[in-house]
Amino acid sequence: MNKIIIRMYLSFLVCSLMTSCVETTNSAKSIKCDVDNTQSISESALIGDVNIISLQDSSATISSVNKVICIDSILYILDDKSQCLYLYKTDGAFLRAISDRGRASNEYLNLNDFFIDNVNGNINLVSQLEQKMLVYNHDATEFIETQKLPGKFARMECVEGGYIGYRGNYRENEGDENFCIMGRDMRIKDSFSKINSNREYEYHAQTLPFSTYKGKVYFHNDTGLDIYGIGNADMQPSLNYVLNCGEHNTPSF
């Protein structure tokens, strides 16, 4: 039987947060990070418990896990190498896999990301190359539709009333910005974080820019020092945290 063992690789940024202190500066919290004195996640109290789920025998061969989401007793596992989304029950029973690679409208050439819709529970598969999103019902037993995206997004996430997309430093037109807020109709309402010309087209497939907590989506800007939050597609993102790494801060220029 296959086993999925979840390992958490944390950057120095997250490790620093474990040994940091927080101060409030105006509306944002300033987090002082001692990057010279970090702490292993296994030595912290961040994780309460760990469960190992034995995945039942199936034709699935999971080799490069990019993203895992657990909702309503279903594990959704995105595999970069096979370009498949695998669905398991939380007891380890295999449900099915989405592996519709091809050039048809209901297929994808490259699978970059997926997320679960916060309104209807649908599975949304994101293909940056083809600028489209494939929509399935919650357990992938039914293909619903293909939606054209207003940009080549490498990552996407749901917010109330719409979505937020991350271009991954890919600029299609002059003036394109890295983050876009869209309504449910996929029309762009706002964009921000200008793409740095020195980092244009520079994107790492393992990058997960979005983190969700209690219905709010958090993300960081180009320098990684300012952390914003957004809960509604009709509102501007708010600056929630500012990381202060002292002499290790990225120069403002």
PDB file of C-alpha atoms in Angstrom:
ATOM      1  CA  MET A   1       0.000   0.000   0.000  1.00  0.00           C
ATOM      2  CA  ASN A   2       1.180   3.452  -0.825  1.00  0.00           C
ATOM      3  CA  LYS A   3       1.695   5.880   1.986  1.00  0.00           C
ATOM      4  CA  ILE A   4       1.561   9.617   1.819  1.00  0.00           C
ATOM      5  CA  ILE A   5       3.915  11.208   4.305  1.00  0.00           C
ATOM      6  CA  ILE A   6       3.417  14.935   4.592  1.00  0.00           C
ATOM      7  CA  ARG A   7       6.652  16.832   5.125  1.00  0.00           C
ATOM      8  CA  MET A   8       6.639  20.531   5.763  1.00  0.00           C
ATOM      9  CA  TYR A   9       9.476  22.494   4.172  1.00  0.00           C
ATOM     10  CA  LEU A  10       9.547  25.958   5.722  1.00  0.00           C
ATOM     11  CA  SER A  11      11.580  28.850   4.463  1.00  0.00           C
ATOM     12  CA  PHE A  12      13.643  30.909   6.860  1.00  0.00           C
ATOM     13  CA  LEU A  13      10.792  33.409   6.796  1.00  0.00           C
ATOM     14  CA  VAL A  14       8.305  31.046   8.416  1.00  0.00           C
ATOM     15  CA  CYS A  15      10.911  29.684  10.812  1.00  0.00           C
ATOM     16  CA  SER A  16      11.642  33.229  11.861  1.00  0.00           C
ATOM     17  CA  LEU A  17       8.024  33.851  12.750  1.00  0.00           C
ATOM     18  CA  MET A  18       8.262  31.173  15.445  1.00  0.00           C
ATOM     19  CA  THR A  19      10.860  33.171  17.324  1.00  0.00           C
ATOM     20  CA  SER A  20       9.521  36.626  16.573  1.00  0.00           C
ATOM     21  CA  CYS A  21       7.604  39.218  18.536  1.00  0.00           C
ATOM     22  CA  VAL A  22       4.726  41.299  17.219  1.00  0.00           C
ATOM     23  CA  GLU A  23       4.117  45.016  17.555  1.00  0.00           C
ATOM     24  CA  THR A  24       1.237  47.041  16.126  1.00  0.00           C
ATOM     25  CA  THR A  25       2.218  49.830  13.737  1.00  0.00           C
ATOM     26  CA  ASN A  26      -0.815  51.835  12.618  1.00  0.00           C
ATOM     27  CA  SER A  27      -3.211  49.218  11.180  1.00  0.00           C
ATOM     28  CA  ALA A  28      -0.530  46.635  10.421  1.00  0.00           C
ATOM     29  CA  LYS A  29       1.361  44.434  12.835  1.00  0.00           C
ATOM     30  CA  SER A  30       5.141  44.663  12.738  1.00  0.00           C
ATOM     31  CA  ILE A  31       6.748  41.258  13.195  1.00  0.00           C
ATOM     32  CA  LYS A  32      10.345  41.328  14.391  1.00  0.00           C
ATOM     33  CA  CYS A  33      12.157  38.306  12.992  1.00  0.00           C
ATOM     34  CA  ASP A  34      15.438  37.051  14.428  1.00  0.00           C
ATOM     35  CA  VAL A  35      16.669  35.187  11.351  1.00  0.00           C
ATOM     36  CA  ASP A  36      19.950  34.336  13.104  1.00  0.00           C
ATOM     37  CA  ASN A  37      18.109  32.363  15.767  1.00  0.00           C
ATOM     38  CA  THR A  38      15.530  30.159  14.048  1.00  0.00           C
ATOM     39  CA  GLN A  39      13.740  27.130  15.406  1.00  0.00           C
ATOM     40  CA  SER A  40      12.875  23.805  13.796  1.00  0.00           C
ATOM     41  CA  ILE A  41       9.171  23.231  13.266  1.00  0.00           C
ATOM     42  CA  SER A  42       9.501  19.883  15.058  1.00  0.00           C
ATOM     43  CA  GLU A  43      10.721  21.701  18.174  1.00  0.00           C
ATOM     44  CA  SER A  44       7.861  24.174  18.221  1.00  0.00           C
ATOM     45  CA  ALA A  45       4.278  23.944  19.392  1.00  0.00           C
ATOM     46  CA  LEU A  46       2.938  24.895  15.955  1.00  0.00           C
ATOM     47  CA  ILE A  47       1.785  21.353  15.103  1.00  0.00           C
ATOM     48  CA  GLY A  48      -0.626  19.693  17.519  1.00  0.00           C
ATOM     49  CA  ASP A  49      -0.630  16.218  16.006  1.00  0.00           C
ATOM     50  CA  VAL A  50       0.295  14.331  12.844  1.00  0.00           C
ATOM     51  CA  ASN A  51      -1.715  11.606  11.108  1.00  0.00           C
ATOM     52  CA  ILE A  52      -0.267   9.253   8.511  1.00  0.00           C
ATOM     53  CA  ILE A  53      -2.876   8.040   6.020  1.00  0.00           C
ATOM     54  CA  SER A  54      -2.228   4.766   4.230  1.00  0.00           C
ATOM     55  CA  LEU A  55      -3.504   5.171   0.697  1.00  0.00           C
ATOM     56  CA  GLN A  56      -5.169   2.049  -0.649  1.00  0.00           C
ATOM     57  CA  ASP A  57      -3.801   0.274  -3.710  1.00  0.00           C
ATOM     58  CA  SER A  58      -4.719   1.952  -6.970  1.00  0.00           C
ATOM     59  CA  SER A  59      -3.268   2.741 -10.338  1.00  0.00           C
ATOM     60  CA  ALA A  60      -2.098   6.103  -8.983  1.00  0.00           C
ATOM     61  CA  THR A  61       1.635   6.646  -8.601  1.00  0.00           C
ATOM     62  CA  ILE A  62       2.184   9.846  -6.658  1.00  0.00           C
ATOM     63  CA  SER A  63       5.738  11.117  -7.032  1.00  0.00           C
ATOM     64  CA  SER A  64       5.860  14.919  -6.767  1.00  0.00           C
ATOM     65  CA  VAL A  65       3.226  16.429  -4.482  1.00  0.00           C
ATOM     66  CA  ASN A  66       2.699  20.126  -5.188  1.00  0.00           C
ATOM     67  CA  LYS A  67      -0.432  20.860  -3.185  1.00  0.00           C
ATOM     68  CA  VAL A  68      -2.817  19.060  -0.819  1.00  0.00           C
ATOM     69  CA  ILE A  69      -6.272  20.206   0.281  1.00  0.00           C
ATOM     70  CA  CYS A  70      -8.608  18.327   2.625  1.00  0.00           C
ATOM     71  CA  ILE A  71     -12.297  19.268   2.525  1.00  0.00           C
ATOM     72  CA  ASP A  72     -15.369  17.291   3.572  1.00  0.00           C
ATOM     73  CA  SER A  73     -13.514  13.989   4.026  1.00  0.00           C
ATOM     74  CA  ILE A  74     -11.813  14.204   0.611  1.00  0.00           C
ATOM     75  CA  LEU A  75      -8.068  14.585   0.057  1.00  0.00           C
ATOM     76  CA  TYR A  76      -7.165  16.433  -3.133  1.00  0.00           C
ATOM     77  CA  ILE A  77      -3.525  15.810  -4.139  1.00  0.00           C
ATOM     78  CA  LEU A  78      -1.878  17.647  -7.046  1.00  0.00           C
ATOM     79  CA  ASP A  79       1.068  15.786  -8.560  1.00  0.00           C
ATOM     80  CA  ASP A  80       3.428  17.936 -10.633  1.00  0.00           C
ATOM     81  CA  LYS A  81       5.182  15.071 -12.380  1.00  0.00           C
ATOM     82  CA  SER A  82       2.144  13.135 -13.560  1.00  0.00           C
ATOM     83  CA  GLN A  83       0.129  16.344 -14.052  1.00  0.00           C
ATOM     84  CA  CYS A  84      -2.827  14.701 -12.300  1.00  0.00           C
ATOM     85  CA  LEU A  85      -5.177  15.590  -9.473  1.00  0.00           C
ATOM     86  CA  TYR A  86      -5.833  12.550  -7.260  1.00  0.00           C
ATOM     87  CA  LEU A  87      -8.857  12.239  -4.992  1.00  0.00           C
ATOM     88  CA  TYR A  88      -8.839  10.021  -1.899  1.00  0.00           C
ATOM     89  CA  LYS A  89     -11.131   9.651   1.066  1.00  0.00           C
ATOM     90  CA  THR A  90      -9.574  10.520   4.410  1.00  0.00           C
ATOM     91  CA  ASP A  91      -9.681   6.813   5.311  1.00  0.00           C
ATOM     92  CA  GLY A  92      -7.265   6.204   2.405  1.00  0.00           C
ATOM     93  CA  ALA A  93      -9.766   4.857  -0.123  1.00  0.00           C
ATOM     94  CA  PHE A  94      -8.976   5.879  -3.705  1.00  0.00           C
ATOM     95  CA  LEU A  95     -11.802   7.755  -5.438  1.00  0.00           C
ATOM     96  CA  ARG A  96     -10.546   8.819  -8.846  1.00  0.00           C
ATOM     97  CA  ALA A  97      -8.028  10.951 -10.724  1.00  0.00           C
ATOM     98  CA  ILE A  98      -8.360  13.861 -13.121  1.00  0.00           C
ATOM     99  CA  SER A  99      -5.779  13.324 -15.853  1.00  0.00           C
ATOM    100  CA  ASP A 100      -7.382  14.872 -18.920  1.00  0.00           C
ATOM    101  CA  ARG A 101      -4.284  15.995 -20.799  1.00  0.00           C
ATOM    102  CA  GLY A 102      -4.812  17.111 -24.376  1.00  0.00           C
ATOM    103  CA  ARG A 103      -5.744  20.004 -26.603  1.00  0.00           C
ATOM    104  CA  ALA A 104      -9.554  19.787 -26.409  1.00  0.00           C
ATOM    105  CA  SER A 105     -11.506  22.521 -24.624  1.00  0.00           C
ATOM    106  CA  ASN A 106     -12.165  20.200 -21.668  1.00  0.00           C
ATOM    107  CA  GLU A 107      -8.493  19.137 -21.440  1.00  0.00           C
ATOM    108  CA  TYR A 108      -5.247  20.808 -20.359  1.00  0.00           C
ATOM    109  CA  LEU A 109      -1.687  20.805 -21.627  1.00  0.00           C
ATOM    110  CA  ASN A 110      -0.191  21.886 -18.320  1.00  0.00           C
ATOM    111  CA  LEU A 111      -1.794  21.810 -14.881  1.00  0.00           C
ATOM    112  CA  ASN A 112      -0.437  24.598 -12.659  1.00  0.00           C
ATOM    113  CA  ASP A 113      -2.833  24.799  -9.752  1.00  0.00           C
ATOM    114  CA  PHE A 114      -6.230  23.863  -8.358  1.00  0.00           C
ATOM    115  CA  PHE A 115      -8.521  25.261  -5.691  1.00  0.00           C
ATOM    116  CA  ILE A 116     -11.938  24.480  -4.253  1.00  0.00           C
ATOM    117  CA  ASP A 117     -14.703  27.008  -4.872  1.00  0.00           C
ATOM    118  CA  ASN A 118     -15.968  28.481  -1.608  1.00  0.00           C
ATOM    119  CA  VAL A 119     -19.528  28.884  -2.953  1.00  0.00           C
ATOM    120  CA  ASN A 120     -20.397  25.564  -4.603  1.00  0.00           C
ATOM    121  CA  GLY A 121     -17.518  23.274  -3.617  1.00  0.00           C
ATOM    122  CA  ASN A 122     -16.483  22.725  -7.247  1.00  0.00           C
ATOM    123  CA  ILE A 123     -12.915  21.779  -8.182  1.00  0.00           C
ATOM    124  CA  ASN A 124     -11.192  24.409 -10.324  1.00  0.00           C
ATOM    125  CA  LEU A 125      -8.113  23.381 -12.314  1.00  0.00           C
ATOM    126  CA  VAL A 126      -5.858  26.220 -13.512  1.00  0.00           C
ATOM    127  CA  SER A 127      -3.763  26.098 -16.698  1.00  0.00           C
ATOM    128  CA  GLN A 128      -1.518  29.141 -17.055  1.00  0.00           C
ATOM    129  CA  LEU A 129      -0.302  28.215 -20.536  1.00  0.00           C
ATOM    130  CA  GLU A 130      -3.803  27.998 -21.998  1.00  0.00           C
ATOM    131  CA  GLN A 131      -5.261  30.766 -19.842  1.00  0.00           C
ATOM    132  CA  LYS A 132      -8.250  28.659 -18.795  1.00  0.00           C
ATOM    133  CA  MET A 133      -9.921  27.013 -15.822  1.00  0.00           C
ATOM    134  CA  LEU A 134     -11.577  23.590 -15.937  1.00  0.00           C
ATOM    135  CA  VAL A 135     -14.459  23.134 -13.502  1.00  0.00           C
ATOM    136  CA  TYR A 136     -15.545  19.783 -11.999  1.00  0.00           C
ATOM    137  CA  ASN A 137     -18.033  18.989  -9.270  1.00  0.00           C
ATOM    138  CA  HIS A 138     -16.691  18.342  -5.757  1.00  0.00           C
ATOM    139  CA  ASP A 139     -15.846  14.650  -6.237  1.00  0.00           C
ATOM    140  CA  ALA A 140     -14.795  14.889  -9.918  1.00  0.00           C
ATOM    141  CA  THR A 141     -17.644  12.657 -11.119  1.00  0.00           C
ATOM    142  CA  GLU A 142     -18.866  15.366 -13.478  1.00  0.00           C
ATOM    143  CA  PHE A 143     -17.113  17.871 -15.745  1.00  0.00           C
ATOM    144  CA  ILE A 144     -19.062  21.140 -15.644  1.00  0.00           C
ATOM    145  CA  GLU A 145     -17.416  23.722 -17.887  1.00  0.00           C
ATOM    146  CA  THR A 146     -14.297  25.455 -19.158  1.00  0.00           C
ATOM    147  CA  GLN A 147     -13.870  29.127 -18.269  1.00  0.00           C
ATOM    148  CA  LYS A 148     -11.555  31.548 -20.053  1.00  0.00           C
ATOM    149  CA  LEU A 149      -9.287  33.400 -17.636  1.00  0.00           C
ATOM    150  CA  PRO A 150      -8.488  37.125 -18.095  1.00  0.00           C
ATOM    151  CA  GLY A 151      -4.773  36.440 -17.657  1.00  0.00           C
ATOM    152  CA  LYS A 152      -2.114  33.740 -17.514  1.00  0.00           C
ATOM    153  CA  PHE A 153      -2.331  32.925 -13.828  1.00  0.00           C
ATOM    154  CA  ALA A 154       0.056  30.459 -12.217  1.00  0.00           C
ATOM    155  CA  ARG A 155      -1.959  30.335  -8.984  1.00  0.00           C
ATOM    156  CA  MET A 156      -5.521  31.216  -8.022  1.00  0.00           C
ATOM    157  CA  GLU A 157      -7.671  31.278  -4.906  1.00  0.00           C
ATOM    158  CA  CYS A 158     -11.269  32.092  -3.937  1.00  0.00           C
ATOM    159  CA  VAL A 159     -12.397  35.144  -2.021  1.00  0.00           C
ATOM    160  CA  GLU A 160     -15.937  36.202  -1.243  1.00  0.00           C
ATOM    161  CA  GLY A 161     -17.568  37.428  -4.444  1.00  0.00           C
ATOM    162  CA  GLY A 162     -14.757  36.348  -6.742  1.00  0.00           C
ATOM    163  CA  TYR A 163     -11.171  35.240  -7.093  1.00  0.00           C
ATOM    164  CA  ILE A 164      -7.581  36.403  -6.783  1.00  0.00           C
ATOM    165  CA  GLY A 165      -4.928  35.358  -9.302  1.00  0.00           C
ATOM    166  CA  TYR A 166      -1.125  35.416  -9.279  1.00  0.00           C
ATOM    167  CA  ARG A 167       0.702  35.825 -12.604  1.00  0.00           C
ATOM    168  CA  GLY A 168       3.998  34.385 -11.395  1.00  0.00           C
ATOM    169  CA  ASN A 169       5.907  37.389 -12.822  1.00  0.00           C
ATOM    170  CA  TYR A 170       4.528  36.661 -16.292  1.00  0.00           C
ATOM    171  CA  ARG A 171       3.780  39.912 -18.103  1.00  0.00           C
ATOM    172  CA  GLU A 172       1.575  39.771 -21.199  1.00  0.00           C
ATOM    173  CA  ASN A 173       1.145  43.515 -21.629  1.00  0.00           C
ATOM    174  CA  GLU A 174       2.959  46.621 -20.466  1.00  0.00           C
ATOM    175  CA  GLY A 175       1.670  47.619 -17.061  1.00  0.00           C
ATOM    176  CA  ASP A 176       0.527  44.113 -16.036  1.00  0.00           C
ATOM    177  CA  GLU A 177       0.699  43.528 -12.292  1.00  0.00           C
ATOM    178  CA  ASN A 178       1.315  40.300 -10.419  1.00  0.00           C
ATOM    179  CA  PHE A 179      -1.974  40.056  -8.519  1.00  0.00           C
ATOM    180  CA  CYS A 180      -5.455  40.484  -9.969  1.00  0.00           C
ATOM    181  CA  ILE A 181      -8.821  40.541  -8.207  1.00  0.00           C
ATOM    182  CA  MET A 182     -11.712  39.196 -10.290  1.00  0.00           C
ATOM    183  CA  GLY A 183     -15.452  38.958  -9.840  1.00  0.00           C
ATOM    184  CA  ARG A 184     -17.411  35.749 -10.300  1.00  0.00           C
ATOM    185  CA  ASP A 185     -17.719  36.690 -13.976  1.00  0.00           C
ATOM    186  CA  MET A 186     -13.895  36.574 -14.266  1.00  0.00           C
ATOM    187  CA  ARG A 187     -13.633  40.266 -15.099  1.00  0.00           C
ATOM    188  CA  ILE A 188     -10.640  41.989 -13.478  1.00  0.00           C
ATOM    189  CA  LYS A 189     -11.703  44.520 -10.861  1.00  0.00           C
ATOM    190  CA  ASP A 190      -8.311  45.555  -9.555  1.00  0.00           C
ATOM    191  CA  SER A 191      -4.630  44.680  -9.837  1.00  0.00           C
ATOM    192  CA  PHE A 192      -1.525  45.503  -7.824  1.00  0.00           C
ATOM    193  CA  SER A 193       2.163  44.693  -7.211  1.00  0.00           C
ATOM    194  CA  LYS A 194       3.947  45.788 -10.362  1.00  0.00           C
ATOM    195  CA  ILE A 195       6.051  43.067 -11.983  1.00  0.00           C
ATOM    196  CA  ASN A 196       9.753  43.724 -11.465  1.00  0.00           C
ATOM    197  CA  SER A 197      11.460  43.749 -14.880  1.00  0.00           C
ATOM    198  CA  ASN A 198      14.505  42.061 -13.325  1.00  0.00           C
ATOM    199  CA  ARG A 199      12.315  39.119 -12.268  1.00  0.00           C
ATOM    200  CA  GLU A 200      10.074  38.922 -15.306  1.00  0.00           C
ATOM    201  CA  TYR A 201       9.108  35.323 -16.210  1.00  0.00           C
ATOM    202  CA  GLU A 202      10.955  34.097 -13.122  1.00  0.00           C
ATOM    203  CA  TYR A 203       8.646  31.655 -11.387  1.00  0.00           C
ATOM    204  CA  HIS A 204       9.182  28.587  -9.240  1.00  0.00           C
ATOM    205  CA  ALA A 205       6.554  25.852  -9.598  1.00  0.00           C
ATOM    206  CA  GLN A 206       6.601  25.110  -5.855  1.00  0.00           C
ATOM    207  CA  THR A 207       5.690  28.695  -4.978  1.00  0.00           C
ATOM    208  CA  LEU A 208       2.407  28.924  -3.057  1.00  0.00           C
ATOM    209  CA  PRO A 209       1.716  32.659  -2.731  1.00  0.00           C
ATOM    210  CA  PHE A 210      -1.715  32.303  -1.100  1.00  0.00           C
ATOM    211  CA  SER A 211      -2.644  31.176   2.396  1.00  0.00           C
ATOM    212  CA  THR A 212      -6.244  31.014   3.585  1.00  0.00           C
ATOM    213  CA  TYR A 213      -7.457  31.415   7.154  1.00  0.00           C
ATOM    214  CA  LYS A 214     -11.030  31.886   8.346  1.00  0.00           C
ATOM    215  CA  GLY A 215     -12.296  32.924   4.920  1.00  0.00           C
ATOM    216  CA  LYS A 216      -9.513  35.422   4.275  1.00  0.00           C
ATOM    217  CA  VAL A 217      -6.674  35.067   1.759  1.00  0.00           C
ATOM    218  CA  TYR A 218      -3.186  36.266   2.681  1.00  0.00           C
ATOM    219  CA  PHE A 219      -0.297  36.922   0.291  1.00  0.00           C
ATOM    220  CA  HIS A 220       3.012  38.789   0.160  1.00  0.00           C
ATOM    221  CA  ASN A 221       4.376  41.375  -2.228  1.00  0.00           C
ATOM    222  CA  ASP A 222       7.485  41.156  -4.392  1.00  0.00           C
ATOM    223  CA  THR A 223       9.940  41.744  -1.534  1.00  0.00           C
ATOM    224  CA  GLY A 224       8.137  39.321   0.768  1.00  0.00           C
ATOM    225  CA  LEU A 225       8.242  41.770   3.687  1.00  0.00           C
ATOM    226  CA  ASP A 226       4.670  43.079   3.441  1.00  0.00           C
ATOM    227  CA  ILE A 227       1.832  40.608   3.970  1.00  0.00           C
ATOM    228  CA  TYR A 228      -1.622  41.588   2.714  1.00  0.00           C
ATOM    229  CA  GLY A 229      -5.043  40.115   3.353  1.00  0.00           C
ATOM    230  CA  ILE A 230      -8.248  40.166   1.325  1.00  0.00           C
ATOM    231  CA  GLY A 231     -11.642  38.684   2.117  1.00  0.00           C
ATOM    232  CA  ASN A 232     -13.898  40.215  -0.506  1.00  0.00           C
ATOM    233  CA  ALA A 233     -13.485  40.874  -4.224  1.00  0.00           C
ATOM    234  CA  ASP A 234     -15.168  44.272  -3.822  1.00  0.00           C
ATOM    235  CA  MET A 235     -12.593  45.526  -1.334  1.00  0.00           C
ATOM    236  CA  GLN A 236      -8.968  46.614  -1.577  1.00  0.00           C
ATOM    237  CA  PRO A 237      -6.378  44.310   0.004  1.00  0.00           C
ATOM    238  CA  SER A 238      -5.221  45.527   3.411  1.00  0.00           C
ATOM    239  CA  LEU A 239      -1.688  45.496   4.779  1.00  0.00           C
ATOM    240  CA  ASN A 240      -1.858  43.170   7.781  1.00  0.00           C
ATOM    241  CA  TYR A 241       1.761  42.425   8.666  1.00  0.00           C
ATOM    242  CA  VAL A 242       5.177  43.982   8.064  1.00  0.00           C
ATOM    243  CA  LEU A 243       8.204  41.765   8.585  1.00  0.00           C
ATOM    244  CA  ASN A 244      11.208  43.425  10.209  1.00  0.00           C
ATOM    245  CA  CYS A 245      14.340  41.305   9.734  1.00  0.00           C
ATOM    246  CA  GLY A 246      16.677  44.074  10.866  1.00  0.00           C
ATOM    247  CA  GLU A 247      19.902  44.202   8.885  1.00  0.00           C
ATOM    248  CA  HIS A 248      18.659  41.285   6.776  1.00  0.00           C
ATOM    249  CA  ASN A 249      15.804  43.316   5.288  1.00  0.00           C
ATOM    250  CA  THR A 250      15.787  43.539   1.500  1.00  0.00           C
ATOM    251  CA  PRO A 251      16.974  47.030   0.442  1.00  0.00           C
ATOM    252  CA  SER A 252      14.009  49.210  -0.479  1.00  0.00           C
ATOM    253  CA  PHE A 253      15.298  49.781  -4.017  1.00  0.00           C
TER     254      PHE A 253
END
